[in-house]
XYZ file of C-alpha atoms in Angstrom:
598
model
C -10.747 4.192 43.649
C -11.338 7.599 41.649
C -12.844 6.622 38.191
C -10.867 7.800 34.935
C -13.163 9.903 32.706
C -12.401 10.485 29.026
C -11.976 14.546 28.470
C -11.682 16.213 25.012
C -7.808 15.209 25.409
C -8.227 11.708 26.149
C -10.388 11.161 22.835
C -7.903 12.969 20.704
C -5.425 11.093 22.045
C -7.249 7.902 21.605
C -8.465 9.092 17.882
C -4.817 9.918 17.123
C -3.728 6.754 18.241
C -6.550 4.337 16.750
C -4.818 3.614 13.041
C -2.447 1.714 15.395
C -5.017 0.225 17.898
C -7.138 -0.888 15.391
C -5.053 -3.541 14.052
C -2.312 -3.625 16.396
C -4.835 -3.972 19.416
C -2.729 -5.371 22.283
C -0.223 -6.913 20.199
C 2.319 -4.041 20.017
C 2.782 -3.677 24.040
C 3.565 -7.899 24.000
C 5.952 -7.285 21.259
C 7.275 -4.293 23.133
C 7.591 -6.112 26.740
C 10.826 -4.342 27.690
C 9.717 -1.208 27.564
C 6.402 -1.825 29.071
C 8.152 -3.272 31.940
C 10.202 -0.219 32.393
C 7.205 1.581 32.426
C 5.516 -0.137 35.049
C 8.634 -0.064 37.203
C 7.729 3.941 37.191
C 4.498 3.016 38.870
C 6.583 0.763 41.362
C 9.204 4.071 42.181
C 6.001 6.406 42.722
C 4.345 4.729 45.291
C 7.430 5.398 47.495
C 6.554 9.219 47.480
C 8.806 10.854 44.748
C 8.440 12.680 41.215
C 9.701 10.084 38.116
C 9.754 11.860 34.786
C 10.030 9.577 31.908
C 11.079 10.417 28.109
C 9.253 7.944 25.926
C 10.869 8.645 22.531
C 9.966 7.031 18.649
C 9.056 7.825 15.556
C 5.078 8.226 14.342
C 4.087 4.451 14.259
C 6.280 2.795 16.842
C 3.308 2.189 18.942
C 4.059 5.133 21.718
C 0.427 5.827 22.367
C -0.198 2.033 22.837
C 2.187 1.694 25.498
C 0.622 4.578 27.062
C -2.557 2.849 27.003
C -1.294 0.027 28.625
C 0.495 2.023 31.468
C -2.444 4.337 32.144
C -4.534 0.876 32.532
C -2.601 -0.489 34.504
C -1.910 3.024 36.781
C -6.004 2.688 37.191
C -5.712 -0.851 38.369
C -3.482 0.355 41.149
C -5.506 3.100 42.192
C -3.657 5.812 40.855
C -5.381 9.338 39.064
C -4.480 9.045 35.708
C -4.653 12.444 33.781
C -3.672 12.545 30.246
C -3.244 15.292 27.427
C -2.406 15.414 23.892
C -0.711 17.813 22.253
C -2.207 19.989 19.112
C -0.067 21.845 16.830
C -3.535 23.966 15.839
C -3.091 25.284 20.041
C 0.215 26.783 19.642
C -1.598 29.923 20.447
C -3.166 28.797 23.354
C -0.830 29.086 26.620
C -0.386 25.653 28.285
C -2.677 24.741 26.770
C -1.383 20.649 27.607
C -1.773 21.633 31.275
C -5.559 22.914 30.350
C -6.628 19.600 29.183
C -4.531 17.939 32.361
C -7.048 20.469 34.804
C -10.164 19.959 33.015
C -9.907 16.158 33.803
C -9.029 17.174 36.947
C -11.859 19.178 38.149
C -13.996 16.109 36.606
C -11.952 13.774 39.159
C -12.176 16.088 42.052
C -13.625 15.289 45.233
C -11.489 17.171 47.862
C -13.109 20.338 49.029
C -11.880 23.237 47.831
C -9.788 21.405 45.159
C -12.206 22.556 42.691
C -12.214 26.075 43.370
C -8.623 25.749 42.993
C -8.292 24.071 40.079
C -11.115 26.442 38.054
C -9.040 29.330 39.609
C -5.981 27.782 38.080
C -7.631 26.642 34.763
C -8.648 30.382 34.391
C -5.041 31.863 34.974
C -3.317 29.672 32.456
C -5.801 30.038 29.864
C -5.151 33.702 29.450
C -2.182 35.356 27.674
C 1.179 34.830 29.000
C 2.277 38.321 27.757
C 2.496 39.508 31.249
C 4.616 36.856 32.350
C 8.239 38.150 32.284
C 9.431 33.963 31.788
C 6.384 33.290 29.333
C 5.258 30.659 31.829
C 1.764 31.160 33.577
C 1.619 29.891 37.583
C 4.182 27.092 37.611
C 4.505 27.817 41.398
C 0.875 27.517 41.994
C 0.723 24.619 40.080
C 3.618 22.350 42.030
C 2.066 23.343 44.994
C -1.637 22.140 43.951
C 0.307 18.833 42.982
C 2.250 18.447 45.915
C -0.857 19.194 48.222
C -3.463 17.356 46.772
C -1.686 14.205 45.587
C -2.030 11.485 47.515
C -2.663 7.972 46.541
C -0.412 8.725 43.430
C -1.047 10.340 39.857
C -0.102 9.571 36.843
C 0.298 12.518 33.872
C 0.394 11.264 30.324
C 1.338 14.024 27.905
C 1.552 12.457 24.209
C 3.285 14.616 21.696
C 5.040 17.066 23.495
C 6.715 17.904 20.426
C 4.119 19.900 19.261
C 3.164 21.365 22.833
C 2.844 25.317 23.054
C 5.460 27.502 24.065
C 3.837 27.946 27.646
C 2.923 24.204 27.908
C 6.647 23.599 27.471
C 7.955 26.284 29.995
C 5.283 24.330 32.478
C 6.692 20.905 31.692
C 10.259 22.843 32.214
C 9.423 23.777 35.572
C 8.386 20.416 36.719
C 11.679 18.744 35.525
C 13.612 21.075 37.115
C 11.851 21.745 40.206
C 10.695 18.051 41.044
C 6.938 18.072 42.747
C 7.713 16.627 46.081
C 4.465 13.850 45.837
C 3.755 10.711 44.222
C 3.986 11.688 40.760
C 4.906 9.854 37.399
C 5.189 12.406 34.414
C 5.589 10.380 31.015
C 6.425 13.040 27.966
C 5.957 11.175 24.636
C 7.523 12.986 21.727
C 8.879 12.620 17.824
C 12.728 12.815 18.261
C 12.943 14.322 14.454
C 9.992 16.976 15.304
C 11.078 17.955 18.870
C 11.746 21.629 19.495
C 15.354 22.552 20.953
C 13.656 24.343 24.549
C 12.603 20.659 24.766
C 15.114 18.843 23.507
C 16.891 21.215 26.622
C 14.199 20.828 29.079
C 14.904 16.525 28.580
C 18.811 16.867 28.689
C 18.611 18.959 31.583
C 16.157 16.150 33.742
C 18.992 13.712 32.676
C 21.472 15.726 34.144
C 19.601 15.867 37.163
C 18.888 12.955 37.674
C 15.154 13.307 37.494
C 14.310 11.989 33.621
C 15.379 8.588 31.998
C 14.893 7.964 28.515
C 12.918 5.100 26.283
C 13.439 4.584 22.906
C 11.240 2.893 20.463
C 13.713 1.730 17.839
C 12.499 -0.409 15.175
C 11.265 -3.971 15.794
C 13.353 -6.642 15.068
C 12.776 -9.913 12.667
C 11.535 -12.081 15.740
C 9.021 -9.055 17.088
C 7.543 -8.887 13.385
C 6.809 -12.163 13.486
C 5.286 -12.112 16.828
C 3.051 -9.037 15.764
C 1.547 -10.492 12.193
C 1.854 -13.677 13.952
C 4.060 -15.344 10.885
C 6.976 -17.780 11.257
C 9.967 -16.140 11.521
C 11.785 -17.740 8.583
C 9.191 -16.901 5.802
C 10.404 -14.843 2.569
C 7.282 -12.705 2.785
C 7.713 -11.650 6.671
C 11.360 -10.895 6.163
C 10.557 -8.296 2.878
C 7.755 -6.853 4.908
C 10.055 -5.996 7.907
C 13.140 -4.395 5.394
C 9.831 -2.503 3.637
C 8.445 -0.894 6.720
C 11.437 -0.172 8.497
C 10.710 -1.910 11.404
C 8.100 0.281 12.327
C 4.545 -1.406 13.450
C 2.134 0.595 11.791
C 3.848 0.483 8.327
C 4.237 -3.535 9.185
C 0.546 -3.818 9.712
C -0.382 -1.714 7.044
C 1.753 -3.607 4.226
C 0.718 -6.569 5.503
C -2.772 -5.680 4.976
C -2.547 -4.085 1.846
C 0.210 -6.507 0.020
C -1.830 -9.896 2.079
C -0.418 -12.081 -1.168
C 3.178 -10.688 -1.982
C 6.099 -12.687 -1.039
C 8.769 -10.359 -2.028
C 8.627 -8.303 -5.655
C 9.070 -4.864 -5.181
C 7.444 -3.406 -2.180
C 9.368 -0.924 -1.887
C 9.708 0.278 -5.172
C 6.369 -0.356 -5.863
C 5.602 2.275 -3.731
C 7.750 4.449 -4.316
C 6.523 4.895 -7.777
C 2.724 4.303 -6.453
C 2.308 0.725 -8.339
C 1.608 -2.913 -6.676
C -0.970 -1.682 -4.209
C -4.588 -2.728 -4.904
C -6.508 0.414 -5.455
C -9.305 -0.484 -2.819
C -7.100 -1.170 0.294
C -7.967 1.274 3.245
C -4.634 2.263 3.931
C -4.905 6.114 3.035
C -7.662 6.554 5.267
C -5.716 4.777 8.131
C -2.462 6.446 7.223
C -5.069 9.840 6.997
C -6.404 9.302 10.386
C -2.808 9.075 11.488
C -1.276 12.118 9.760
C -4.359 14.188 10.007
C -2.522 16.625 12.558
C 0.346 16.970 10.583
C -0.750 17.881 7.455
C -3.807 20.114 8.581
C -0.898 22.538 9.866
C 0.561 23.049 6.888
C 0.187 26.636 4.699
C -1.088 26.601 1.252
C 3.136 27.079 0.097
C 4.449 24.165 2.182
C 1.465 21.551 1.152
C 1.490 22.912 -2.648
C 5.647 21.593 -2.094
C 4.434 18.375 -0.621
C 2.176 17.955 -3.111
C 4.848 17.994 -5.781
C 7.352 16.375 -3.799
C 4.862 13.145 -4.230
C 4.246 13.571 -7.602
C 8.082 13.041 -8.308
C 9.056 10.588 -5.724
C 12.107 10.137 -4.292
C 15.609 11.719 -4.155
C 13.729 15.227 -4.576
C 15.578 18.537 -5.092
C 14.816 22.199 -4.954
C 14.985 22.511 -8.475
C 12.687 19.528 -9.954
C 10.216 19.893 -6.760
C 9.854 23.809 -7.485
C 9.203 23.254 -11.196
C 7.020 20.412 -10.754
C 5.168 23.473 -7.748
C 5.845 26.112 -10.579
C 7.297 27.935 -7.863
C 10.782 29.773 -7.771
C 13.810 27.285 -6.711
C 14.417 29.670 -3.414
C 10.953 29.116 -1.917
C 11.063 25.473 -2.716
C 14.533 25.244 -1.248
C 13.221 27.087 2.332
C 9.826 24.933 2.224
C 11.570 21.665 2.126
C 14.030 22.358 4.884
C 10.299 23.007 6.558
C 9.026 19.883 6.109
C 12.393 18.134 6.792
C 11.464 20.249 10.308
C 7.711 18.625 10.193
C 9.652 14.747 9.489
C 7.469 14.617 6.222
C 10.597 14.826 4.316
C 13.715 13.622 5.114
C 17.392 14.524 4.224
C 19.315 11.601 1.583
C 22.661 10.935 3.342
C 25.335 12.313 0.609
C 23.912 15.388 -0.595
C 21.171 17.994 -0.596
C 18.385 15.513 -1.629
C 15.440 14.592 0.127
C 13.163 12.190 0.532
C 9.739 10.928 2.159
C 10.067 9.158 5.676
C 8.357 6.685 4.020
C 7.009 5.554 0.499
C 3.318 5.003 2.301
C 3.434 8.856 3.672
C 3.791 9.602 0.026
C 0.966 7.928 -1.173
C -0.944 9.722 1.384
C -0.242 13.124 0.282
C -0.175 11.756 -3.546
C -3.797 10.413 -3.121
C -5.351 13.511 -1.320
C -4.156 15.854 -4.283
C -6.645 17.333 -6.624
C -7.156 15.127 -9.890
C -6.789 17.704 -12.476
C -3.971 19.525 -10.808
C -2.205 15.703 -10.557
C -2.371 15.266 -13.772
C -0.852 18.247 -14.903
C 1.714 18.013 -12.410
C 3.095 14.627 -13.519
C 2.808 15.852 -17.068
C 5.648 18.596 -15.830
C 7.828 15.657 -14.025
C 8.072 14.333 -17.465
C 9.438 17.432 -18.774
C 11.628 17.840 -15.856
C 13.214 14.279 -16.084
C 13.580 13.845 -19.712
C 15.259 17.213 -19.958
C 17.539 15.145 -17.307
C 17.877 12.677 -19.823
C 16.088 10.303 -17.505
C 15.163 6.443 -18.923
C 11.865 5.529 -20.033
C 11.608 3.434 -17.152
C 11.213 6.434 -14.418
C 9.264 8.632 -17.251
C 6.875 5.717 -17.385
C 4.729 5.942 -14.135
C 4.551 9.826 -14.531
C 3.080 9.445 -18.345
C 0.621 6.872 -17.110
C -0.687 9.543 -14.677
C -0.699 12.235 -16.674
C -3.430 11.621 -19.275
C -1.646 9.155 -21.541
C -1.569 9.937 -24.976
C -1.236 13.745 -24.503
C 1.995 13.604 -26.214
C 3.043 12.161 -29.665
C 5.872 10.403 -27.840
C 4.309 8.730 -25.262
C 3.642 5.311 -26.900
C 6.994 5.541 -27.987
C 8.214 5.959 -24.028
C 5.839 3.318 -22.352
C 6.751 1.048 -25.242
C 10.514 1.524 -24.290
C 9.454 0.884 -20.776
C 8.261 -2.147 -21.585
C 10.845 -3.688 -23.064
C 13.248 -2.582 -20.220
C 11.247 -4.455 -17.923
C 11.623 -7.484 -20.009
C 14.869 -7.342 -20.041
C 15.299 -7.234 -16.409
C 12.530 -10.136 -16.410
C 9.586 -8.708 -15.443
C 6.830 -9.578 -17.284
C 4.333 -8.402 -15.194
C 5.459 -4.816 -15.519
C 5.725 -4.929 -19.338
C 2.611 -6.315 -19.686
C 1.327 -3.266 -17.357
C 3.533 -0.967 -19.976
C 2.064 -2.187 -23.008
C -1.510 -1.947 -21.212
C -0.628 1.930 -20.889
C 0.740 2.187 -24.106
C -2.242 0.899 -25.738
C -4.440 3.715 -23.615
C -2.168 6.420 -25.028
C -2.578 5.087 -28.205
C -5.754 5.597 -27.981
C -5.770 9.179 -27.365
C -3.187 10.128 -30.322
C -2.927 9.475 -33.988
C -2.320 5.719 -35.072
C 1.403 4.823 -33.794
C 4.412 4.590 -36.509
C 5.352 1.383 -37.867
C 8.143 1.452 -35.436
C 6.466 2.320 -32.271
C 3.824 -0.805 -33.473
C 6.162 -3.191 -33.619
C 7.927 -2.477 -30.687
C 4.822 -2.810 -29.109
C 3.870 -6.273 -30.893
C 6.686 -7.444 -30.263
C 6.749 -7.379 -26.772
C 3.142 -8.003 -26.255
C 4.701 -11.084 -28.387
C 7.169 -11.636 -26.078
C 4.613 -11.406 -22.575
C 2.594 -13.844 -24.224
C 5.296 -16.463 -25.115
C 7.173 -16.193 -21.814
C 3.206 -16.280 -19.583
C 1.484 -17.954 -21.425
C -1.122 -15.289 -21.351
C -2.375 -14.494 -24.868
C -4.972 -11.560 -23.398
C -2.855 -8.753 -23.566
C -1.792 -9.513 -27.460
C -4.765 -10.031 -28.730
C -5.713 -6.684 -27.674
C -2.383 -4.989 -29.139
C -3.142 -6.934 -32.446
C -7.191 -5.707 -32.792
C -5.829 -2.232 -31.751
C -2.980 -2.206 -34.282
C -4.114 -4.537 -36.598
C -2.409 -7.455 -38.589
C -0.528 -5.336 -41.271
C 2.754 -4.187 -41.812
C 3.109 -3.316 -38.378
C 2.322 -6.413 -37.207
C 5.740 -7.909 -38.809
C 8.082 -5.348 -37.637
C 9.856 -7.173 -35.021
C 10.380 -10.283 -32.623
C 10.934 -13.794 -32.693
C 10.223 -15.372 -35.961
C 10.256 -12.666 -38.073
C 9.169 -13.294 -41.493
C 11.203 -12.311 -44.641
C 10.970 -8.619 -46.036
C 9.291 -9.604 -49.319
C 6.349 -10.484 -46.671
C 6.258 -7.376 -45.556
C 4.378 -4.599 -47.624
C 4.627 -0.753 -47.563
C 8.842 -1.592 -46.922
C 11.071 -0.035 -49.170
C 12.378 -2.539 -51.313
C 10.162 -5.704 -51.085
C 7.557 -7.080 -53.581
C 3.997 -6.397 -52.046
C 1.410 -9.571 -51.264
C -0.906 -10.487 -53.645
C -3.210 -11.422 -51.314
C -5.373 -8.733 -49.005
C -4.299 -8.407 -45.767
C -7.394 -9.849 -43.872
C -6.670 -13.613 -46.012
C -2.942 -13.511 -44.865
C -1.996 -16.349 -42.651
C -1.466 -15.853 -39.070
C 2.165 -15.279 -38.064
C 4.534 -17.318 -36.018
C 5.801 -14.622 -34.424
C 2.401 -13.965 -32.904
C 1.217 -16.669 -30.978
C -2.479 -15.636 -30.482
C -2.764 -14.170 -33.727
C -5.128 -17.284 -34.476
C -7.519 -16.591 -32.055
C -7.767 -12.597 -32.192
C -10.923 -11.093 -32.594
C -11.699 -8.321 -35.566
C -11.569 -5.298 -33.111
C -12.120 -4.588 -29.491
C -14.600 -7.079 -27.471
C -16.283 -8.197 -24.542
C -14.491 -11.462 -24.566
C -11.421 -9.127 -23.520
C -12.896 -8.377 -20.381
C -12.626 -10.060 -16.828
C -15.573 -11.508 -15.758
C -15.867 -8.456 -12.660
C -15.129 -5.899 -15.524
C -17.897 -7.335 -17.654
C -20.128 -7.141 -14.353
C -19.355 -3.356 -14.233
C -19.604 -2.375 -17.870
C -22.847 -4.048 -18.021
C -24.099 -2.009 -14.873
C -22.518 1.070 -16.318
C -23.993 0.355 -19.612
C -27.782 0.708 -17.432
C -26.939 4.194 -16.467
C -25.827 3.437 -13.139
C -23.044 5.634 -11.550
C -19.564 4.087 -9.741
C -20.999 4.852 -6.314
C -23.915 2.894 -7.257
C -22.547 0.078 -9.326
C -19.697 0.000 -5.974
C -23.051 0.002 -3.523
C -24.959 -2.892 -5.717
C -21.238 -4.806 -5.847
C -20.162 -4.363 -2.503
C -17.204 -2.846 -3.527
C -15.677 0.991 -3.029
C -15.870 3.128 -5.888
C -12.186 3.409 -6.392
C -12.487 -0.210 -7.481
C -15.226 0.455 -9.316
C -13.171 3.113 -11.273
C -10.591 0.980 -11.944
C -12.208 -1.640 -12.994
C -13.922 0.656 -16.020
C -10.401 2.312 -16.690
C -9.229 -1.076 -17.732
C -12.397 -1.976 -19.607
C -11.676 1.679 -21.506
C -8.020 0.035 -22.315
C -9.174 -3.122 -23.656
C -11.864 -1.551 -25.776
C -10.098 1.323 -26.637
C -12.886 3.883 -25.847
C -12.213 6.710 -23.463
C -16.177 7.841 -22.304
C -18.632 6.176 -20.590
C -20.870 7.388 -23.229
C -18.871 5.432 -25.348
C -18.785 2.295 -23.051
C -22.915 2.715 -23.194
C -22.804 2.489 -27.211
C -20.650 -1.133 -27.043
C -22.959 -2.269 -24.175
C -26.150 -1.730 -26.319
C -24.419 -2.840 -29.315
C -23.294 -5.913 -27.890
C -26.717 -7.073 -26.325
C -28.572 -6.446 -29.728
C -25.916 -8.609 -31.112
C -26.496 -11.546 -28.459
C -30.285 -11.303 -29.297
């Protein structure tokens, strides 16, 4: 039996495909058995002599490569050669440049004399231009014949994203489907549907019509196959919202599993779309990097600077928004998304001229690799662009918190508003993450109005009465204090004459700091005279005292075993609750508060 060595194709092709292997490992081809089985019944038609071309079709994530990596192990088992090439939009230069990478394992397999020589010969005359070539394809004649001559115990050709195959490579591949090789030869093409070119697209349709090419597709898994590949009973809530939010597809499965290992149902997918509920140390972007890494390194300066903006607004993008967000003109945002609509990084709303991200986890890629500064500016511009839409506070809300909150008079005002949508949908978890924000803008802008402070008290007032939770309150009463603000609003509001500084009612007699607590603030008992440590989480108070010695987030993370995106949010929460924005500053109240203790 000839052994299969790995070539510079084979370990692309295996690096391309390892977000998938790593955690699918040989779970996706179980959950996939049909299709595996019609693969292997290729094998079975080969050995009688003929050429069988089959079309393995799916979207990025379906688990094509992994089915390839079961076929070509199982090809080897049988004694067949198994050659296999991937694909590199960065080649598209390069003629057949697929066919390259199929010779070069070739000549390593070898052991026919004279095959060699031939194949080097070969090598060497589709390497160079094609520009002589009246058809643009370099030796397919020579090529069949080699195959047809030197094929004996049967071969197996793997090419993995044809879609993005050169234009020679794809006049090869034409050739071969219409002019079947006349040994025993199984050519599987694996390609994006959404990305393929229309000479391929052609090339496909015309093996069909011959006779010569059948067709699998790699729709999405169904409820019983998710179950089967996170190995969870089929009838639990949190299977069945991790299915609708990955769209059936097993890599976005896996990954939400991974990242969301505690969520039942909530808001995955809105969540994501507006880049909340994820915990800020899962892997996935380096995964989903590893797996896009081809796609996006293609891209020119103009169509990633579009991207780029296209995730800082979300979903249901237009020219307009996405090319003010770019501050580029409407036209060249316009022609750049029908580009990446090309690429399948964006994808067309049904209705109208929107688009949107194939999915909400490819936008948090492209979100999270963007430059910090230019981020922030950028969602400071989606704020302009959607309140001039007269967009709620709810959607101006996640673009504010991202934009350096407090860099505008109104924000408080906004992420106050936010808040008390959310509670009137319910969710108190989201209010209390609006009021958290708020209090950071604060922060960074003159004191808030009375009204904006007792919108605020009011529904920290509200989180704590319907939680029980009296954290977040006692931190929006020692930022705001327990004056006139205080009594603004919510439930058990006291009379006016209680209130001082109102128009119209008698002022205390008492100062403020001997004025009973209120009933309309439950914690209001236990609040401390400003900001404190006892705010803090125990793991923030860890990392504020580390950070207090000097030590930087990679080396707090490396002492903590954690990664220093953790690490950083972890001290941009301990900045909230003490209402500091340095780490200079966060050095002062560590010092201050150990000469205190002693």
């Amino acid at each position: 039996m000839i052994a299969v060595r790995e070539t510079r194709g084979t370990r692309e092709l295996r690096d391309a495909g390892s977000v998938a292997r790593d955690r699918i490992s040989l779970r996706t081809d179980t959950v996939r058995r049909a299709e595996l089985d019609q693969l292997r019944d290729v094998l079975d038609e080969v050995t009688s002599g003929r050429q069988t071309v089959v079309e393995l079709a799916g979207d990025p994530g379906s688990g094509k490569s992994r089915l390839l990596t079961a076929l070509a192990e199982d090809a080897s088992a049988r004694g067949f050669t198994v050659l296999r090439a991937l694909a590199d939009p960065a080649e598209q230069d390069l003629a057949g440049a697929l066919f390259v990478q199929i010779l070069r394992d070739w000549i390593g397999l070898a052991d026919l004399a004279g095959l060699r020589d031939e194949l080097l010969a070969l090598l060497r005359r589709i390497s160079v231009s094609v520009e002589a070539s009246t058809d643009g394809c370099p030796n397919p004649e020579r090529l069949r014949a080699l195959l047809e001559q030197h094929t004996c115990r049967g071969l197996l050709i793997v090419l993995d994203d044809v879609h993005a195959a050169d234009p020679g490579s794809l006049a090869l591949l034409d050739r071969l489907i219409r002019w079947p090789v006349r040994a025993p030869l199984a050519l599987v093409v694996s390609h994006r549907p959404r990305q393929t070119p229309q000479t391929l697209r052609a090339t496909l349709a015309r093996g069909s019509q011959l006779g010569t090419t059948r067709r699998i597709e790699l729709g999405r898994l169904g409820l019983a196959q998710a179950a089967e590949l996170l190995d969870l009973p089929a009838t639990t809530p949190r299977l069945r919202a991790l299915h609708r939010d990955s769209h059936g597809n097993p890599l976005y499965l896996l990954a939400l599993a991974g990242v969301c290992p505690g969520r039942l149902s909530g808001r995955p997918e809105g969540s994501l779309a507006d880049l909340r509920g994820l915990p800020p140390d899962a892997a996935l972007p380096d995964r989903l990097a590893r797996h896009l890494v081809t796609e996006l390194a293609v891209l020119g300066p103009e169509q990633r600077l579009v991207l780029d903006a296209a995730s800082v607004l979300g979903t249901e993008l237009d020219a307009r928004a996405v090319a003010a967000v770019a501050g580029t003109s409407e036209d060249e945002a316009c022609r750049t998304i029908d580009d990446l609509r090309r690429l399948d990084l964006l994808r067309p709303l049904a209705g109208g001229p929107r688009s949107t991200f194939r999915h909400p986890l490819v936008r948090w890629l492209v979100h999270d690799g963007t430059d910090f500064c230019w981020r922030s500016d950028a969602h400071r511009r989606a704020v302009g662009v959607l309140a001039g839409r007269g967009a709620p506070a709810e959607r101006l809300a996640p673009h504010i918190e991202r934009a350096t909150p407090g860099r505008d008079p109104q924000d408080a005002a906004v992420l106050a508003e936010a808040a008390r949508s959310a509670l009137r949908s319910g969710d108190t978890d989201l209010a209390g993450h609006w009021l958290g924000t708020a209090l950071t803008a604060l922060g960074h802008q003159d004191p808030a109005d009375d009204r904006v402070a007792g919108q605020l008290l009011a529904a920290a007032g509200e989180v704590a009465a319907r939680t029980g939770s009296r954290g977040l309150l006692a931190e929006a009463t020692a930022r705001l204090g327990r004056g006139s603000r205080a009594d603004a609003s919510g439930p058990g509001r006291p009379q006016a004459e209680e209130r001082p500084g109102r128009r119209g009612a008698a002022p205390s007699r008492r100062p403020a700091a001997a004025r009973p607590p209120r009933s309309a603030l439950p914690a209001a008992t236990a609040e401390p005279a400003g900001p404190s440590f006892e705010l803090l989480t125990e793991r923030e108070r860890e990392i504020a005292e580390l950070a207090g010695t000097g030590l930087r987030s990679r080396e707090i993370a490396d002492r903590l075993g954690l990664s220093a995106r953790t690490v950083e949010v972890h001290i941009a929460r301990t900045y909230r609750k003490l209402g500091i924005g340095s780490r200079a500053a966060l050095v002062r109240m560590v010092v201050e508060e150990h000469r205190r203790a002693s």
